[in-house]
């Protein structure tokens, strides 16, 4: 089981998401604790050690530290804005 660490900036982004979408995203983030690389929703980002998780029209950008069993959530944004 992995430990979740959510950056403060990601917490603020989560607060701004509509309630119905928040519940789906929250469930997907909690599911990362048992499976940090869900296929096909999760893909590695090019040029970085981060991954993205697709949850509807939203994307969760995170990194997995396998040695320490820690998942760090960096961003949670709409797909139009997340990579800017």
C-alpha positions as a printed NumPy array, in Angstrom:
array([[  0.   ,   0.   ,   0.   ],
       [  1.342,   3.385,  -1.021],
       [  1.172,   6.602,   0.997],
       [ -0.452,   9.655,  -0.658],
       [  1.074,  13.132,  -0.448],
       [ -0.945,  15.958,  -1.995],
       [  0.836,  19.255,  -2.639],
       [ -0.883,  22.421,  -1.385],
       [ -1.339,  23.684,  -4.949],
       [ -3.165,  20.462,  -5.862],
       [ -5.377,  20.813,  -2.767],
       [ -6.43 ,  24.283,  -3.939],
       [ -7.185,  22.932,  -7.415],
       [ -9.285,  20.135,  -5.902],
       [-11.302,  22.688,  -3.909],
       [-12.229,  24.494,  -7.153],
       [-13.596,  21.372,  -8.894],
       [-17.405,  20.845,  -9.048],
       [-18.708,  18.386,  -6.431],
       [-19.836,  15.661,  -8.854],
       [-16.435,  15.601, -10.575],
       [-14.607,  15.831,  -7.246],
       [-16.092,  12.541,  -6.047],
       [-14.856,  10.697,  -9.155],
       [-11.399,  12.249,  -8.907],
       [-11.169,  11.53 ,  -5.18 ],
       [-12.034,   7.866,  -5.757],
       [ -9.432,   7.604,  -8.545],
       [ -6.733,   9.187,  -6.361],
       [ -7.51 ,   6.834,  -3.465],
       [ -7.355,   3.86 ,  -5.856],
       [ -3.741,   4.83 ,  -6.655],
       [ -2.78 ,   3.654,  -3.159],
       [ -3.263,   0.034,  -4.215],
       [ -2.409,   0.336,  -7.935],
       [ -0.154,   3.319,  -8.798],
       [ -0.102,   2.47 , -12.536],
       [ -3.713,   1.766, -13.604],
       [ -3.88 ,   0.841, -17.272],
       [ -4.975,   2.55 , -19.591],
       [ -5.878,   5.646, -17.522],
       [ -2.291,   6.29 , -16.406],
       [  0.53 ,   7.244, -18.761],
       [  4.077,   8.462, -18.244],
       [  4.646,  12.072, -19.269],
       [  7.395,  12.624, -21.824],
       [ 10.581,  14.216, -20.51 ],
       [  9.526,  13.934, -16.86 ],
       [  9.377,  11.344, -14.102],
       [  5.704,  12.119, -13.605],
       [  2.579,  10.333, -14.725],
       [ -0.915,  11.5  , -15.567],
       [ -4.162,   9.89 , -14.537],
       [ -7.205,  10.477, -16.723],
       [-10.49 ,  10.959, -14.847],
       [-13.13 ,  12.131, -17.304],
       [-12.153,  15.599, -18.549],
       [ -9.728,  16.091, -15.656],
       [ -6.108,  15.033, -15.308],
       [ -4.164,  14.212, -12.154],
       [ -0.395,  14.689, -12.489],
       [  1.542,  12.596,  -9.994],
       [  4.863,  10.888,  -9.317],
       [  5.511,   7.454,  -7.827],
       [  8.463,   6.726,  -5.568],
       [  8.699,   2.925,  -5.546],
       [ 11.446,   2.697,  -2.93 ],
       [  9.635,   4.736,  -0.293],
       [  6.137,   3.684,  -1.466],
       [  4.979,   7.311,  -1.8  ],
       [  2.697,   8.86 ,  -4.435],
       [  2.917,  12.645,  -4.736],
       [  0.003,  14.496,  -6.381],
       [  1.195,  17.691,  -8.131],
       [ -1.76 ,  18.945, -10.18 ],
       [ -5.464,  18.293, -10.67 ],
       [ -6.886,  20.317, -13.535],
       [ -9.152,  20.227, -16.555],
       [ -7.479,  18.664, -19.586],
       [ -7.386,  22.016, -21.416],
       [ -5.278,  23.631, -18.665],
       [ -3.212,  20.922, -17.028],
       [ -0.125,  20.913, -19.269],
       [  0.364,  24.694, -19.443]])
